[in-house]
Amino acid sequence: MDSTSSSASLIIPSFRCFDATNHRRYYSTLPSCSPTPQGAGGGSASIHVMGNSTTIADPKIITGDCGYLLDDVPHLSDYIQDLPTYSNPLQDNPAYSVVKQYFVDVDDTVAEKIVVSKESPRGNHFRRAGPRQKVYFESDEVHACIVTCGGLCPGLNTVIREIVCGLYHMYGVTGVLGIEGGYKGFYARNTIPLTPKVVNDIHKRGGTILGTSRGGHDTSKIVDSIQDRGINQVYIIGGDGTQKGASVIFEEIRRRGLKVAVVGIPKTIDNDILVIDKSFGFDTAVEEAQRAISAAHVESESIENGIGLVKLMGRHSGFIAMYATLASRDVDCCLIPESPFYLEGPGGLFEYIEKRLNENGHMVIVVAEGAGQELLSGNTCTMDNIDASGNKQLQDVGFWISQKIKDHFSKKQKLTINLKYIDPTYMICAVPSNASDNVYCTLLAHSAIHGAMAGYTGFTVGPVNGKHSCIPFQRITERQNKVVITDRMWARCLSSTNQPSFFSPKQPFEKIGDEKHGDNHVEDLAIK
Ligand SMILES: Nc1ncnc2c1ncn2[C@@H]1O[C@H](COP(=O)(O)OP(=O)(O)O)[C@@H](O)[C@H]1O
Ligand SMILES: O=P(O)(O)OC[C@H]1O[C@](O)(COP(=O)(O)O)[C@@H](O)[C@@H]1O
Ligand SMILES: [Mg+2]
């Protein structure tokens, strides 16, 4: 054990304030207001037992000079006293011995906004991810588990592989369990022992070797299972729903006062997770979507008045559709959930299709699965079903729009169209990740491991402005990331397709942006 272990810097300093603007509690270190490092090395806090039901902890916001804010992550030492620390075994690892300054300084933080002006306050920051000099677990003490939840996404197996191999090669950890079949697997399924040998080739395959599921999040049963199995590091790979589930698990673990680090690795093909630059598998998805768009283009240009229609993923966020459109340059119209459109009349989709076919003889339309749902729900066949996780099940906009276009032009008679509808949505989810996503998955896995070993908990890892960071669950789960249609990226997309904006005179431009996001944090939502 390291002698410096529990001498410990103060975790939660002098007093709490309530920031009425941000509706957040924050911690100030008056009188100097300089940022206070917490956690690593900490040990001064006591166990918080907050009654029988799990209460959500206040966010740890630490203030500093010139408007500096640190949106800090919880640490095991926040609620467990006198935790011993150990030297990081990486310091004796030959592979890492060449690195000049391998360990991340405990004070290092990453700015959430990097475009600033002279007068800007320093703004919000996150704790930088990476290996710390001191760790809170000995190698043979670690019993880790990995679970994958929600829909498939390219790269899941790579993250699993890299957590197993990273724990083994960097920290000498051999006790890693795979939980089968998502959250419900904690209490209803078997576990699989994971070793570097077992996972060696899995990154070449799509899907997840652990299986996944929606629903079945029973917090008590999950935490009972964690406790019964003696698990002390929980790696949870999943999307926005999964991160909410991880947050509740963390709160319950904290309430029980367990030395268990809970770490989220954000997975979503839709890129709908806040704060991080982009989610893993997204690049692969955009690349795979090109194949469908190219096929639609070939089909449409090979026949008179050909229309190629491609439906892509994107329940509430149109990132895949927007990026696939921008990358392809063959697309004449991109429809996403964030940007309302209409079919009939001046400025509508039918008028644009007719114009494009007259000009060019063919066209390609990309539609995100969540686009135009308000038009479909005006239909008699409205389905208000939800899936096991509580996500609203959408109607097939691709099929609906195909029918509408066919009906419209068959009535018009003067234009015979040939429409080919391609739905590659599940193919895109199921492919293995590409090279750059594989590297990205590796970094995510490493950031997660380093954070857990350093005793941090209740956080999701991900790059913020290119620097891997630890982001408290609360920030990740606040809301979903969406395309900002008043932002330049959507304007680039519109200018590449030349499509109309579909803003009806009754719905002014500024109003649409406001209505969709319901707040003023438009920049926050943009993909960086
Ligand atoms: N608010 C929530 N609280 C607890 N668990 C949740 C919550 N939302 C979703 N989950 C759980 O997270 C898992 C995955 O959620 P889902 O929405 O299907 O996928 P994703 O994580 O990819 O968004 C499911 O097992 C679901 O029960
Ligand atoms: O396979 P399912 O349950 O139909 O889910 C399809 C959904 O999965 C997604 O690809 C991703 O959703 P999650 O990130 O919530 O898992 C959505 O775009 C899509 O609506
Ligand atoms: Mg989701």
mmCIF file of C-alpha atoms in Angstrom, residues 29-211:
data_model
loop_
_atom_site.group_PDB
_atom_site.id
_atom_site.type_symbol
_atom_site.label_atom_id
_atom_site.label_comp_id
_atom_site.label_asym_id
_atom_site.label_seq_id
_atom_site.Cartn_x
_atom_site.Cartn_y
_atom_site.Cartn_z
ATOM 1 C CA THR A 29 -13.497 26.812 -2.439
ATOM 2 C CA LEU A 30 -13.781 30.362 -1.214
ATOM 3 C CA PRO A 31 -12.018 32.592 -0.596
ATOM 4 C CA SER A 32 -9.630 31.893 -3.494
ATOM 5 C CA CYS A 33 -12.158 30.115 -5.756
ATOM 6 C CA SER A 34 -9.371 28.104 -7.319
ATOM 7 C CA PRO A 35 -10.330 24.658 -8.589
ATOM 8 C CA THR A 36 -10.140 21.952 -5.987
ATOM 9 C CA PRO A 37 -8.826 18.581 -7.081
ATOM 10 C CA GLN A 38 -10.852 15.803 -5.556
ATOM 11 C CA GLY A 39 -10.914 12.098 -5.410
ATOM 12 C CA ALA A 40 -7.573 10.668 -6.422
ATOM 13 C CA GLY A 41 -5.865 10.363 -3.132
ATOM 14 C CA GLY A 42 -8.989 11.468 -1.347
ATOM 15 C CA GLY A 43 -10.371 9.790 1.694
ATOM 16 C CA SER A 44 -11.953 12.410 3.822
ATOM 17 C CA ALA A 45 -15.561 11.848 2.928
ATOM 18 C CA SER A 46 -17.948 9.716 4.840
ATOM 19 C CA ILE A 47 -20.461 7.188 3.589
ATOM 20 C CA HIS A 48 -23.650 8.840 2.410
ATOM 21 C CA VAL A 49 -26.604 6.721 3.324
ATOM 22 C CA MET A 50 -29.662 8.412 2.007
ATOM 23 C CA GLY A 51 -32.594 6.483 3.317
ATOM 24 C CA ASN A 52 -34.151 3.469 1.732
ATOM 25 C CA SER A 53 -34.762 4.754 -1.748
ATOM 26 C CA THR A 54 -31.882 5.730 -3.991
ATOM 27 C CA THR A 55 -31.493 9.482 -4.228
ATOM 28 C CA ILE A 56 -29.609 11.186 -6.999
ATOM 29 C CA ALA A 57 -26.467 12.872 -5.743
ATOM 30 C CA ASP A 58 -25.961 16.555 -6.401
ATOM 31 C CA PRO A 59 -23.641 17.196 -9.308
ATOM 32 C CA LYS A 60 -20.102 17.993 -8.178
ATOM 33 C CA ILE A 61 -19.494 21.357 -9.724
ATOM 34 C CA ILE A 62 -16.239 22.954 -8.662
ATOM 35 C CA THR A 63 -15.595 26.605 -9.377
ATOM 36 C CA GLY A 64 -12.333 28.361 -10.131
ATOM 37 C CA ASP A 65 -10.944 31.621 -11.405
ATOM 38 C CA CYS A 66 -12.356 33.533 -14.343
ATOM 39 C CA GLY A 67 -15.568 31.583 -14.656
ATOM 40 C CA TYR A 68 -13.888 28.173 -14.541
ATOM 41 C CA LEU A 69 -16.266 25.313 -13.717
ATOM 42 C CA LEU A 70 -15.414 21.648 -13.310
ATOM 43 C CA ASP A 71 -18.319 19.253 -13.828
ATOM 44 C CA ASP A 72 -16.596 16.624 -11.734
ATOM 45 C CA VAL A 73 -17.180 12.893 -11.535
ATOM 46 C CA PRO A 74 -17.903 10.988 -8.335
ATOM 47 C CA HIS A 75 -15.121 9.051 -6.654
ATOM 48 C CA LEU A 76 -15.261 5.975 -4.423
ATOM 49 C CA SER A 77 -13.572 7.988 -1.691
ATOM 50 C CA ASP A 78 -16.547 10.386 -1.709
ATOM 51 C CA TYR A 79 -18.517 7.798 0.230
ATOM 52 C CA ILE A 80 -16.003 5.263 1.566
ATOM 53 C CA GLN A 81 -13.524 6.353 4.182
ATOM 54 C CA ASP A 82 -9.833 5.535 4.299
ATOM 55 C CA LEU A 83 -9.532 3.693 1.026
ATOM 56 C CA PRO A 84 -5.972 2.518 0.438
ATOM 57 C CA THR A 85 -4.192 3.506 -2.766
ATOM 58 C CA TYR A 86 -1.454 1.711 -4.663
ATOM 59 C CA SER A 87 1.181 2.647 -7.199
ATOM 60 C CA ASN A 88 -0.047 2.231 -10.735
ATOM 61 C CA PRO A 89 1.486 -0.992 -12.133
ATOM 62 C CA LEU A 90 1.827 0.723 -15.494
ATOM 63 C CA GLN A 91 4.945 2.431 -14.241
ATOM 64 C CA ASP A 92 6.737 -0.926 -14.518
ATOM 65 C CA ASN A 93 5.208 -1.842 -17.862
ATOM 66 C CA PRO A 94 7.933 -1.952 -20.551
ATOM 67 C CA ALA A 95 5.487 -0.988 -23.319
ATOM 68 C CA TYR A 96 4.711 2.293 -21.603
ATOM 69 C CA SER A 97 8.183 3.067 -20.282
ATOM 70 C CA VAL A 98 9.015 5.145 -23.370
ATOM 71 C CA VAL A 99 6.215 7.601 -22.642
ATOM 72 C CA LYS A 100 7.684 10.747 -21.131
ATOM 73 C CA GLN A 101 4.772 11.864 -19.054
ATOM 74 C CA TYR A 102 2.481 8.899 -19.023
ATOM 75 C CA PHE A 103 0.339 9.677 -16.020
ATOM 76 C CA VAL A 104 -2.331 12.284 -16.260
ATOM 77 C CA ASP A 105 -2.126 15.037 -13.682
ATOM 78 C CA VAL A 106 -5.082 14.888 -11.293
ATOM 79 C CA ASP A 107 -5.716 18.568 -12.014
ATOM 80 C CA ASP A 108 -5.965 18.132 -15.798
ATOM 81 C CA THR A 109 -9.367 19.035 -17.168
ATOM 82 C CA VAL A 110 -10.810 19.397 -20.651
ATOM 83 C CA ALA A 111 -12.748 22.478 -21.777
ATOM 84 C CA GLU A 112 -16.249 21.805 -23.034
ATOM 85 C CA LYS A 113 -16.137 24.813 -25.359
ATOM 86 C CA ILE A 114 -12.951 25.652 -27.145
ATOM 87 C CA VAL A 115 -14.160 28.481 -29.328
ATOM 88 C CA VAL A 116 -13.845 31.513 -27.098
ATOM 89 C CA SER A 117 -13.405 35.236 -27.324
ATOM 90 C CA LYS A 118 -11.275 37.619 -25.276
ATOM 91 C CA GLU A 119 -14.015 38.242 -22.768
ATOM 92 C CA SER A 120 -15.353 34.676 -22.495
ATOM 93 C CA PRO A 121 -15.415 33.075 -19.067
ATOM 94 C CA ARG A 122 -13.336 29.882 -18.944
ATOM 95 C CA GLY A 123 -16.548 27.875 -18.795
ATOM 96 C CA ASN A 124 -17.319 24.253 -18.156
ATOM 97 C CA HIS A 125 -14.669 21.526 -17.940
ATOM 98 C CA PHE A 126 -14.520 17.760 -17.483
ATOM 99 C CA ARG A 127 -11.935 15.638 -15.761
ATOM 100 C CA ARG A 128 -9.378 14.391 -18.264
ATOM 101 C CA ALA A 129 -9.356 10.608 -18.751
ATOM 102 C CA GLY A 130 -6.159 8.598 -18.572
ATOM 103 C CA PRO A 131 -3.918 6.668 -16.189
ATOM 104 C CA ARG A 132 -3.317 8.077 -12.718
ATOM 105 C CA GLN A 133 -0.198 7.606 -10.620
ATOM 106 C CA LYS A 134 -2.254 6.152 -7.785
ATOM 107 C CA VAL A 135 -4.876 3.466 -8.199
ATOM 108 C CA TYR A 136 -7.573 2.301 -5.808
ATOM 109 C CA PHE A 137 -7.550 -1.380 -6.739
ATOM 110 C CA GLU A 138 -4.854 -4.006 -6.573
ATOM 111 C CA SER A 139 -4.683 -6.170 -9.694
ATOM 112 C CA ASP A 140 -5.775 -9.392 -8.046
ATOM 113 C CA GLU A 141 -8.552 -7.609 -6.166
ATOM 114 C CA VAL A 142 -10.360 -6.586 -9.359
ATOM 115 C CA HIS A 143 -13.465 -8.524 -10.372
ATOM 116 C CA ALA A 144 -14.770 -6.729 -13.410
ATOM 117 C CA CYS A 145 -17.838 -7.351 -15.511
ATOM 118 C CA ILE A 146 -18.926 -6.120 -18.919
ATOM 119 C CA VAL A 147 -22.472 -5.808 -20.224
ATOM 120 C CA THR A 148 -23.838 -4.586 -23.562
ATOM 121 C CA CYS A 149 -27.381 -3.155 -23.760
ATOM 122 C CA GLY A 150 -29.737 -1.651 -26.336
ATOM 123 C CA GLY A 151 -29.469 -1.897 -30.131
ATOM 124 C CA LEU A 152 -26.460 -3.130 -32.052
ATOM 125 C CA CYS A 153 -23.736 -0.782 -33.158
ATOM 126 C CA PRO A 154 -20.455 -1.448 -35.004
ATOM 127 C CA GLY A 155 -17.576 -1.715 -32.532
ATOM 128 C CA LEU A 156 -19.292 -3.371 -29.564
ATOM 129 C CA ASN A 157 -16.998 -6.379 -29.761
ATOM 130 C CA THR A 158 -13.946 -4.167 -30.082
ATOM 131 C CA VAL A 159 -14.820 -2.338 -26.858
ATOM 132 C CA ILE A 160 -15.364 -5.678 -25.084
ATOM 133 C CA ARG A 161 -12.039 -6.963 -26.401
ATOM 134 C CA GLU A 162 -10.129 -3.872 -25.397
ATOM 135 C CA ILE A 163 -11.574 -3.775 -21.877
ATOM 136 C CA VAL A 164 -10.534 -7.405 -21.338
ATOM 137 C CA CYS A 165 -7.097 -6.990 -22.937
ATOM 138 C CA GLY A 166 -6.508 -3.547 -21.426
ATOM 139 C CA LEU A 167 -7.283 -4.736 -17.905
ATOM 140 C CA TYR A 168 -5.035 -7.736 -18.426
ATOM 141 C CA HIS A 169 -2.080 -6.120 -20.169
ATOM 142 C CA MET A 170 -2.025 -2.758 -18.383
ATOM 143 C CA TYR A 171 -3.150 -3.726 -14.892
ATOM 144 C CA GLY A 172 -2.610 -7.497 -14.684
ATOM 145 C CA VAL A 173 -6.320 -8.100 -14.080
ATOM 146 C CA THR A 174 -7.546 -11.614 -14.862
ATOM 147 C CA GLY A 175 -11.007 -11.618 -13.304
ATOM 148 C CA VAL A 176 -13.386 -10.357 -15.992
ATOM 149 C CA LEU A 177 -16.923 -11.660 -16.495
ATOM 150 C CA GLY A 178 -19.190 -11.115 -19.459
ATOM 151 C CA ILE A 179 -22.854 -10.621 -18.535
ATOM 152 C CA GLU A 180 -25.054 -12.211 -21.188
ATOM 153 C CA GLY A 181 -28.050 -10.531 -22.752
ATOM 154 C CA GLY A 182 -28.018 -6.962 -21.446
ATOM 155 C CA TYR A 183 -29.196 -5.701 -18.050
ATOM 156 C CA LYS A 184 -31.507 -8.629 -17.398
ATOM 157 C CA GLY A 185 -28.500 -10.938 -17.785
ATOM 158 C CA PHE A 186 -27.290 -9.810 -14.351
ATOM 159 C CA TYR A 187 -30.065 -11.773 -12.701
ATOM 160 C CA ALA A 188 -31.516 -14.038 -15.391
ATOM 161 C CA ARG A 189 -28.633 -15.365 -17.464
ATOM 162 C CA ASN A 190 -25.240 -16.978 -17.243
ATOM 163 C CA THR A 191 -21.930 -15.208 -17.157
ATOM 164 C CA ILE A 192 -18.968 -15.882 -19.448
ATOM 165 C CA PRO A 193 -15.389 -15.679 -18.163
ATOM 166 C CA LEU A 194 -13.534 -13.335 -20.499
ATOM 167 C CA THR A 195 -9.816 -13.685 -21.143
ATOM 168 C CA PRO A 196 -7.581 -12.143 -23.805
ATOM 169 C CA LYS A 197 -7.656 -15.520 -25.555
ATOM 170 C CA VAL A 198 -11.475 -15.711 -25.610
ATOM 171 C CA VAL A 199 -11.804 -12.216 -27.064
ATOM 172 C CA ASN A 200 -8.800 -12.266 -29.360
ATOM 173 C CA ASP A 201 -10.639 -12.194 -32.702
ATOM 174 C CA ILE A 202 -13.997 -10.772 -31.778
ATOM 175 C CA HIS A 203 -13.347 -7.263 -33.127
ATOM 176 C CA LYS A 204 -13.582 -8.713 -36.628
ATOM 177 C CA ARG A 205 -17.216 -9.599 -36.068
ATOM 178 C CA GLY A 206 -20.300 -7.409 -35.922
ATOM 179 C CA GLY A 207 -22.789 -7.581 -33.038
ATOM 180 C CA THR A 208 -21.795 -8.362 -29.471
ATOM 181 C CA ILE A 209 -20.514 -11.718 -28.263
ATOM 182 C CA LEU A 210 -22.355 -11.059 -24.999
ATOM 183 C CA GLY A 211 -25.744 -10.528 -26.597
#
